[in-house]
Short mmCIF file of C-alpha atoms and ligand atoms in Angstrom, two decimals:
data_model
loop_
_atom_site.label_atom_id
_atom_site.label_comp_id
_atom_site.label_asym_id
_atom_site.label_seq_id
_atom_site.Cartn_x
_atom_site.Cartn_y
_atom_site.Cartn_z
CA MET A 1 -15.33 -1.66 29.59
CA THR A 2 -11.85 -2.63 30.67
CA ALA A 3 -10.49 -1.55 33.99
CA THR A 4 -8.06 1.32 34.29
CA ARG A 5 -4.64 0.20 33.20
CA PRO A 6 -1.49 1.44 34.85
CA ALA A 7 0.77 3.41 32.60
CA VAL A 8 3.34 0.73 31.80
CA PRO A 9 5.72 1.50 29.01
CA SER A 10 6.25 -1.40 26.65
CA GLN A 11 9.13 -3.69 27.68
CA ARG A 12 11.93 -4.02 25.14
CA THR A 13 14.19 -7.04 25.30
CA GLY A 14 17.26 -6.95 23.20
CA GLY A 15 16.53 -6.01 19.61
CA ASP A 16 12.91 -7.14 19.65
CA PRO A 17 10.34 -4.65 18.33
CA PRO A 18 8.12 -3.22 21.10
CA ARG A 19 4.90 -5.15 21.76
CA PRO A 20 1.55 -3.60 22.76
CA PRO A 21 -0.17 -5.24 25.79
CA SER A 22 -2.99 -6.39 23.50
CA LEU A 23 -4.03 -5.97 19.93
CA THR A 24 -7.25 -6.14 18.01
CA ALA A 25 -7.26 -6.63 14.30
CA PHE A 26 -10.72 -5.78 13.01
CA ILE A 27 -12.09 -6.42 9.59
CA PRO A 28 -15.33 -4.88 8.21
CA CYS A 29 -16.99 -7.33 5.84
CA PHE A 30 -19.70 -6.83 3.32
CA ASN A 31 -20.35 -9.96 1.20
CA GLU A 32 -16.84 -11.37 1.56
CA GLU A 33 -17.56 -15.08 2.00
CA GLY A 34 -14.77 -15.94 -0.48
CA GLN A 35 -12.23 -13.99 1.54
CA VAL A 36 -12.93 -14.77 5.16
CA ASP A 37 -10.67 -17.86 5.54
CA GLU A 38 -7.75 -16.26 3.71
CA VAL A 39 -8.06 -13.10 5.73
CA HIS A 40 -7.95 -15.16 8.95
CA ALA A 41 -4.95 -17.16 7.80
CA THR A 42 -3.12 -14.05 6.64
CA ILE A 43 -3.72 -12.20 9.92
CA ASP A 44 -2.68 -15.27 11.84
CA ALA A 45 0.56 -15.44 9.90
CA ALA A 46 1.35 -11.73 10.28
CA LEU A 47 0.14 -10.92 13.79
CA SER A 48 -0.04 -14.08 15.90
CA GLY A 49 3.22 -13.11 17.58
CA TYR A 50 1.49 -10.20 19.35
CA PRO A 51 0.25 -11.01 22.82
CA ASP A 52 -3.47 -11.25 23.42
CA LEU A 53 -4.47 -10.93 19.77
CA GLU A 54 -8.19 -10.53 19.01
CA ILE A 55 -9.48 -10.92 15.47
CA LEU A 56 -12.77 -9.03 15.24
CA PHE A 57 -14.96 -9.37 12.21
CA VAL A 58 -17.68 -6.79 11.71
CA ASP A 59 -20.25 -8.19 9.35
CA ASP A 60 -21.91 -5.16 7.77
CA GLY A 61 -25.22 -6.93 6.88
CA SER A 62 -23.79 -9.37 4.33
CA THR A 63 -26.36 -11.32 2.36
CA ASP A 64 -23.99 -14.16 1.38
CA GLY A 65 -22.29 -16.72 3.54
CA THR A 66 -19.86 -14.30 5.25
CA LEU A 67 -21.39 -14.69 8.69
CA ASP A 68 -21.47 -18.51 8.52
CA LYS A 69 -17.82 -18.54 7.54
CA VAL A 70 -16.93 -16.25 10.45
CA LYS A 71 -18.96 -18.34 12.86
CA ALA A 72 -17.16 -21.48 11.71
CA LEU A 73 -13.84 -19.75 12.32
CA SER A 74 -14.86 -18.63 15.80
CA ALA A 75 -15.79 -22.19 16.68
CA ARG A 76 -12.26 -23.33 16.09
CA ASP A 77 -10.26 -20.17 17.01
CA PRO A 78 -11.08 -18.53 20.31
CA ARG A 79 -9.34 -15.31 19.21
CA VAL A 80 -12.06 -14.72 16.61
CA ARG A 81 -14.98 -12.54 17.67
CA TYR A 82 -17.68 -11.01 15.56
CA VAL A 83 -20.38 -8.35 15.48
CA SER A 84 -23.01 -8.70 12.86
CA PHE A 85 -25.31 -5.88 11.76
CA SER A 86 -28.98 -6.25 11.07
CA ARG A 87 -28.43 -4.70 7.62
CA ASN A 88 -25.80 -2.99 5.56
CA PHE A 89 -25.13 0.29 7.41
CA GLY A 90 -22.02 1.25 5.41
CA LEU A 91 -18.34 1.38 6.10
CA GLU A 92 -18.20 4.14 8.68
CA ALA A 93 -20.79 2.32 10.81
CA ALA A 94 -18.71 -0.87 10.50
CA HIS A 95 -15.64 1.11 11.63
CA GLY A 96 -17.66 2.46 14.59
CA ALA A 97 -18.66 -1.01 15.69
CA GLY A 98 -15.06 -2.25 15.27
CA PHE A 99 -13.72 0.55 17.43
CA ARG A 100 -16.44 0.29 20.05
CA TYR A 101 -16.13 -3.50 20.56
CA ALA A 102 -12.40 -3.94 20.11
CA ARG A 103 -10.88 -5.18 23.36
CA GLY A 104 -7.29 -4.45 22.51
CA THR A 105 -5.16 -1.58 23.87
CA TRP A 106 -4.34 -1.00 20.20
CA VAL A 107 -6.60 -1.57 17.22
CA VAL A 108 -5.51 -2.18 13.67
CA GLN A 109 -8.01 -1.79 10.95
CA LEU A 110 -7.80 -4.16 7.95
CA ASP A 111 -9.94 -5.06 4.99
CA ALA A 112 -11.33 -8.34 3.74
CA ASP A 113 -9.87 -8.04 0.27
CA LEU A 114 -6.33 -7.75 1.81
CA GLN A 115 -5.59 -4.66 -0.26
CA SER A 116 -3.92 -3.44 2.92
CA PRO A 117 -1.54 -6.30 3.72
CA PRO A 118 -1.57 -7.37 7.39
CA ALA A 119 2.13 -8.00 7.06
CA GLU A 120 2.53 -4.20 6.93
CA ALA A 121 0.69 -3.69 10.26
CA PRO A 122 3.78 -4.17 12.49
CA LYS A 123 5.26 -1.00 10.95
CA LEU A 124 2.20 1.00 11.99
CA ILE A 125 2.11 -0.61 15.41
CA ALA A 126 5.76 0.12 16.09
CA LYS A 127 5.24 3.75 15.10
CA ALA A 128 2.15 4.03 17.32
CA LEU A 129 4.15 2.72 20.30
CA GLU A 130 6.50 5.67 19.94
CA GLY A 131 3.66 7.66 21.55
CA TYR A 132 0.88 8.41 19.03
CA ASP A 133 -2.83 7.91 19.29
CA VAL A 134 -3.33 7.11 15.61
CA VAL A 135 -0.96 6.09 12.84
CA TYR A 136 -2.25 6.24 9.25
CA GLY A 137 -0.97 4.12 6.45
CA ILE A 138 -0.09 6.15 3.34
CA ARG A 139 -0.43 4.17 0.14
CA ARG A 140 2.48 5.44 -1.98
CA GLU A 141 1.34 3.23 -4.84
CA ARG A 142 -2.39 2.78 -4.68
CA HIS A 143 -3.74 -0.07 -6.81
CA ASP A 144 -7.26 1.15 -7.43
CA PRO A 145 -8.98 2.42 -10.61
CA LEU A 146 -7.98 5.92 -11.68
CA PHE A 147 -11.37 7.44 -10.74
CA ARG A 148 -10.97 6.21 -7.18
CA ARG A 149 -7.46 7.56 -6.83
CA LEU A 150 -8.34 10.87 -8.39
CA GLY A 151 -11.62 10.97 -6.46
CA SER A 152 -9.91 10.51 -3.15
CA ALA A 153 -7.28 13.13 -3.94
CA VAL A 154 -9.87 15.69 -5.01
CA GLN A 155 -12.13 14.87 -2.06
CA GLN A 156 -9.39 15.25 0.55
CA ARG A 157 -7.96 18.45 -1.03
CA LEU A 158 -11.41 19.97 -1.35
CA ALA A 159 -12.17 19.10 2.22
CA GLN A 160 -8.95 20.71 3.44
CA ARG A 161 -8.72 23.77 1.21
CA LEU A 162 -12.28 24.74 0.38
CA PHE A 163 -14.18 23.41 3.39
CA GLY A 164 -11.39 23.86 5.93
CA VAL A 165 -11.71 20.32 7.36
CA ASP A 166 -8.70 19.22 9.40
CA LEU A 167 -7.53 15.85 8.09
CA VAL A 168 -4.32 14.06 7.16
CA TYR A 169 -3.96 14.17 3.38
CA GLY A 170 -3.45 10.74 1.88
CA SER A 171 -4.56 8.88 4.99
CA SER A 172 -6.23 5.55 4.35
CA VAL A 173 -8.41 3.29 6.46
CA PHE A 174 -5.36 1.16 7.05
CA ARG A 175 -4.48 2.52 10.45
CA VAL A 176 -3.58 1.72 14.01
CA VAL A 177 -5.50 3.49 16.71
CA ARG A 178 -5.20 3.57 20.50
CA GLY A 179 -8.31 1.64 21.55
CA SER A 180 -9.43 4.09 24.20
CA VAL A 181 -9.17 7.06 21.84
CA ALA A 182 -11.00 5.12 19.12
CA ARG A 183 -13.87 4.57 21.57
CA ARG A 184 -13.84 8.27 22.35
CA ALA A 185 -14.44 9.01 18.65
CA VAL A 186 -17.35 6.56 18.59
CA ASP A 187 -18.80 8.01 21.79
CA LEU A 188 -19.29 11.28 20.01
CA ARG A 189 -22.22 9.48 18.29
CA LEU A 190 -21.98 11.78 15.34
CA ALA A 191 -24.77 11.52 12.82
CA THR A 192 -22.14 11.41 10.16
CA PRO A 193 -19.08 9.74 11.67
CA TYR A 194 -15.95 10.18 9.61
CA PHE A 195 -13.01 8.90 11.48
CA VAL A 196 -10.23 10.76 9.60
CA ALA A 197 -11.99 14.06 10.42
CA THR A 198 -12.97 13.12 13.99
CA MET A 199 -9.47 12.36 15.25
CA PRO A 200 -8.28 15.98 14.90
CA LEU A 201 -11.42 17.20 16.79
CA LEU A 202 -10.26 15.16 19.78
CA GLY A 203 -6.68 16.40 19.52
CA ALA A 204 -5.30 12.88 18.89
CA ARG A 205 -1.59 12.69 18.21
CA TRP A 206 -1.02 11.23 14.79
CA ALA A 207 1.76 10.02 12.54
CA THR A 208 1.94 8.41 9.11
CA VAL A 209 3.85 5.43 7.67
CA ASP A 210 4.17 4.44 4.08
CA VAL A 211 2.50 1.10 3.36
CA ALA A 212 2.15 -1.23 0.40
CA HIS A 213 -1.25 -1.65 -1.31
CA ARG A 214 -2.45 -4.49 -3.45
CA GLN A 215 -5.00 -4.96 -6.19
CA ARG A 216 -8.35 -6.34 -5.01
CA GLN A 217 -8.38 -10.04 -5.86
CA ASP A 218 -12.01 -10.90 -5.52
CA GLY A 219 -14.50 -9.00 -7.68
CA GLY A 220 -14.86 -5.23 -7.46
CA SER A 221 -15.06 -2.70 -4.70
CA ARG A 222 -18.02 -3.12 -2.39
CA TRP A 223 -18.65 0.60 -2.57
CA ALA A 224 -21.68 1.62 -4.65
CA VAL A 225 -20.69 4.77 -6.57
CA TRP A 226 -23.52 6.83 -5.10
CA ARG A 227 -22.18 5.98 -1.66
CA LEU A 228 -18.77 7.38 -2.47
CA PHE A 229 -20.49 10.72 -3.29
CA ALA A 230 -22.67 10.53 -0.17
CA HIS A 231 -19.54 9.80 1.84
CA SER A 232 -17.90 12.94 0.50
CA ALA A 233 -20.94 15.02 1.28
CA GLU A 234 -20.74 13.77 4.85
CA LEU A 235 -17.21 14.96 5.11
CA PHE A 236 -17.87 18.36 3.53
CA PHE A 237 -21.06 19.23 5.39
CA GLY A 238 -20.71 17.18 8.48
CA PHE A 239 -17.34 18.68 9.46
CA SER A 240 -17.47 22.16 8.03
CA LEU A 241 -19.67 25.17 8.64
CA ARG A 242 -18.15 27.15 5.81
CA PRO A 243 -21.05 26.47 3.36
CA LEU A 244 -23.37 28.21 5.83
CA VAL A 245 -21.15 31.26 5.84
CA TRP A 246 -21.41 31.24 2.06
CA VAL A 247 -25.17 31.15 2.39
CA TYR A 248 -25.08 34.19 4.68
CA ALA A 249 -22.94 36.04 2.22
CA ALA A 250 -25.16 35.12 -0.72
CA VAL A 251 -28.36 36.14 1.15
CA THR A 252 -26.82 39.44 2.17
CA LEU A 253 -25.73 40.16 -1.34
CA ALA A 254 -29.16 39.23 -2.74
CA VAL A 255 -30.87 41.52 -0.24
CA LEU A 256 -28.69 44.40 -1.24
CA VAL A 257 -29.35 43.77 -4.94
CA VAL A 258 -33.09 43.53 -4.42
CA LEU A 259 -33.08 46.74 -2.29
CA ALA A 260 -31.17 48.64 -4.97
CA ALA A 261 -33.60 47.37 -7.65
CA GLY A 262 -36.53 48.30 -5.46
CA ALA A 263 -35.21 51.82 -5.04
CA ALA A 264 -34.80 52.15 -8.80
CA VAL A 265 -38.35 50.90 -9.42
CA ALA A 266 -39.78 53.22 -6.76
CA ALA A 267 -38.05 56.16 -8.36
CA GLY A 268 -39.75 55.26 -11.62
CA ALA A 269 -43.04 54.42 -9.83
CA GLY A 270 -43.77 50.71 -10.46
CA GLY A 271 -46.10 49.87 -7.59
CA ALA A 272 -46.68 46.13 -8.25
CA LEU A 273 -43.04 45.44 -8.99
CA ALA A 274 -41.98 47.23 -5.80
CA GLY A 275 -44.39 45.04 -3.85
CA ALA A 276 -42.95 41.88 -5.42
CA LEU A 277 -39.45 43.00 -4.57
CA ALA A 278 -40.45 43.70 -0.97
CA GLY A 279 -41.80 40.10 -0.85
CA GLU A 280 -38.44 38.85 -2.12
CA VAL A 281 -36.65 40.73 0.67
CA VAL A 282 -38.87 39.10 3.30
CA LEU A 283 -38.26 35.70 1.72
CA LEU A 284 -34.47 36.17 1.63
CA GLY A 285 -34.50 37.35 5.19
CA ALA A 286 -36.41 34.20 6.17
CA VAL A 287 -33.78 32.04 4.40
CA GLY A 288 -31.11 33.89 6.38
CA VAL A 289 -32.85 33.27 9.70
CA LEU A 290 -33.26 29.59 8.75
CA ALA A 291 -29.58 29.33 7.91
CA ALA A 292 -28.71 30.77 11.29
CA TYR A 293 -30.69 28.05 13.06
CA VAL A 294 -29.39 25.28 10.85
CA HIS A 295 -25.94 26.57 11.61
CA ARG A 296 -26.50 26.25 15.37
CA LEU A 297 -27.98 22.84 14.96
CA VAL A 298 -25.11 21.51 12.90
CA ARG A 299 -22.48 23.05 15.13
CA GLY A 300 -24.06 21.30 18.14
CA SER A 301 -24.09 17.97 16.38
CA VAL A 302 -20.45 17.86 15.41
CA ARG A 303 -18.82 19.48 18.40
CA PRO A 304 -17.00 17.25 20.87
CA ALA A 305 -16.82 18.14 24.57
CA LEU A 306 -15.20 21.48 25.24
CA PHE A 307 -11.85 19.91 26.06
CA TYR A 308 -10.18 16.61 26.72
CA VAL A 309 -7.26 16.13 29.15
CA ARG A 310 -4.31 14.09 28.05
CA GLU A 311 -2.25 14.24 31.22
CA ALA A 312 -2.67 15.65 34.74
CA ASN A 313 -1.32 15.33 38.26
CA ILE A 314 -4.72 15.85 39.81
CA PRO A 315 -7.76 13.62 39.37
CA ILE A 316 -9.70 14.41 36.19
CA ALA A 317 -13.39 13.69 35.61
CA PRO A 318 -13.80 10.65 33.35
CA GLU A 319 -15.73 12.65 30.76
CA ASP A 320 -12.83 15.12 30.41
CA SER A 321 -10.20 12.49 29.69
CA LEU A 322 -9.03 11.72 26.19
CA TYR A 323 -8.72 8.11 27.23
CA ALA A 324 -12.08 6.49 27.60
CA ASP A 325 -10.85 3.61 29.81
CA ALA A 326 -8.35 5.52 31.96
CA PRO A 327 -9.86 8.67 33.42
CA ALA A 328 -6.79 10.10 35.18
CA VAL A 329 -3.83 8.81 33.14
CA ARG A 330 -0.57 10.54 33.67
CA GLU A 331 1.15 8.81 30.84
CA PRO A 332 -0.85 6.75 28.31
CA ALA A 333 -0.30 3.02 28.34
CA ARG A 334 1.63 1.83 25.30
N1 UDP B 1 -17.31 -2.95 3.48
C1 UDP B 1 -18.24 -2.93 4.49
N2 UDP B 1 -19.45 -2.29 4.24
C2 UDP B 1 -19.69 -1.72 3.08
C3 UDP B 1 -18.67 -1.68 2.05
C4 UDP B 1 -17.49 -2.31 2.32
O1 UDP B 1 -18.02 -3.48 5.57
O2 UDP B 1 -20.76 -1.14 2.92
C5 UDP B 1 -16.00 -3.64 3.77
C6 UDP B 1 -15.52 -4.58 2.66
O3 UDP B 1 -16.09 -5.84 2.79
C7 UDP B 1 -14.02 -4.54 2.85
C8 UDP B 1 -13.74 -3.14 3.40
O4 UDP B 1 -15.02 -2.69 3.90
O5 UDP B 1 -13.57 -5.46 3.82
C9 UDP B 1 -13.25 -2.22 2.27
O6 UDP B 1 -14.16 -2.26 1.21
P1 UDP B 1 -13.71 -2.24 -0.31
O7 UDP B 1 -12.56 -3.10 -0.54
O8 UDP B 1 -14.92 -2.51 -1.17
O9 UDP B 1 -13.37 -0.70 -0.42
P2 UDP B 1 -12.24 -0.02 -1.33
O10 UDP B 1 -11.00 -0.83 -1.11
O11 UDP B 1 -12.79 -0.15 -2.75
O12 UDP B 1 -12.20 1.36 -0.84
MG1 MG B 2 -10.70 -2.78 -1.09
#
């Protein structure tokens, strides 16, 4: 953990763009041996002008030569660091590791296929330095298959409108995040981390910037289709309690229907049927009680601390600060 940094606004000299004190570019990799060297060269070309640059590879359990390639790079470039998983844990886990182990004051998230061009990152960084905690790249022209583009649009709209999840529509994983806030998100240790939905829970200040997007050069997406669906389910059920409210409503309705049917049967004297209906009522009641407990459980698992303090003129307990590395910041370091 880095020591508390004083709140020093970035120094601007002449017309130079503002520079963050330190920057981590992190790249999740799953079977990307053909890309590692090019990624490194491209990041070097685009971002080596930033002071104290760290290039952090997160190897998400690759089974090809990805890790060997990264190790070879780290032997000749001291800026290269890596974290390698024991197996493929999936993209959100890779993001989690990237955010937890990034040393930089600011973290930019890239991808090994260079669909999000590192040359676009300075735009996001400059925006972040205006005073945001997270800046999302918006791909105005997204070069992915139609089902992916449609799928993302439907997923994000459903999440917002039907499930009531707070997220930035159109946001992509190409983003720049204040390192200390990113670690806060990871520290939640959510069973289903979903960064885009976690940031609003913390009250992070966000902005968007339009970015270019390229076709994947090397093979297809590393996402298995089932994982895309599982990922959506995580967003819908991990960050919304609305489905449980629907369950309550459905159970209540069913109980009323069964009671009405029971009354009708009793009036016409159908003993066995009335007994069966009474059993149904008990069963539905049990489902309702179960739903109430699941509700409490889920609510506990996704809720962050009661509040986070952004600024104060009195000392603030570390666990109440939005900034994981600067407990009593008056103005966030930029
Ligand atoms: N990736 C990963 N773990 C996975 C799947 C993907 O670390 O389980 C990495 C992948 O190597 C790439 C980035 O995440 O660097 C984005 O993956 P991909 O390009 O396949 O996603 P898409 O662009 O299709 O959304
Ligand atoms: Mg890609």
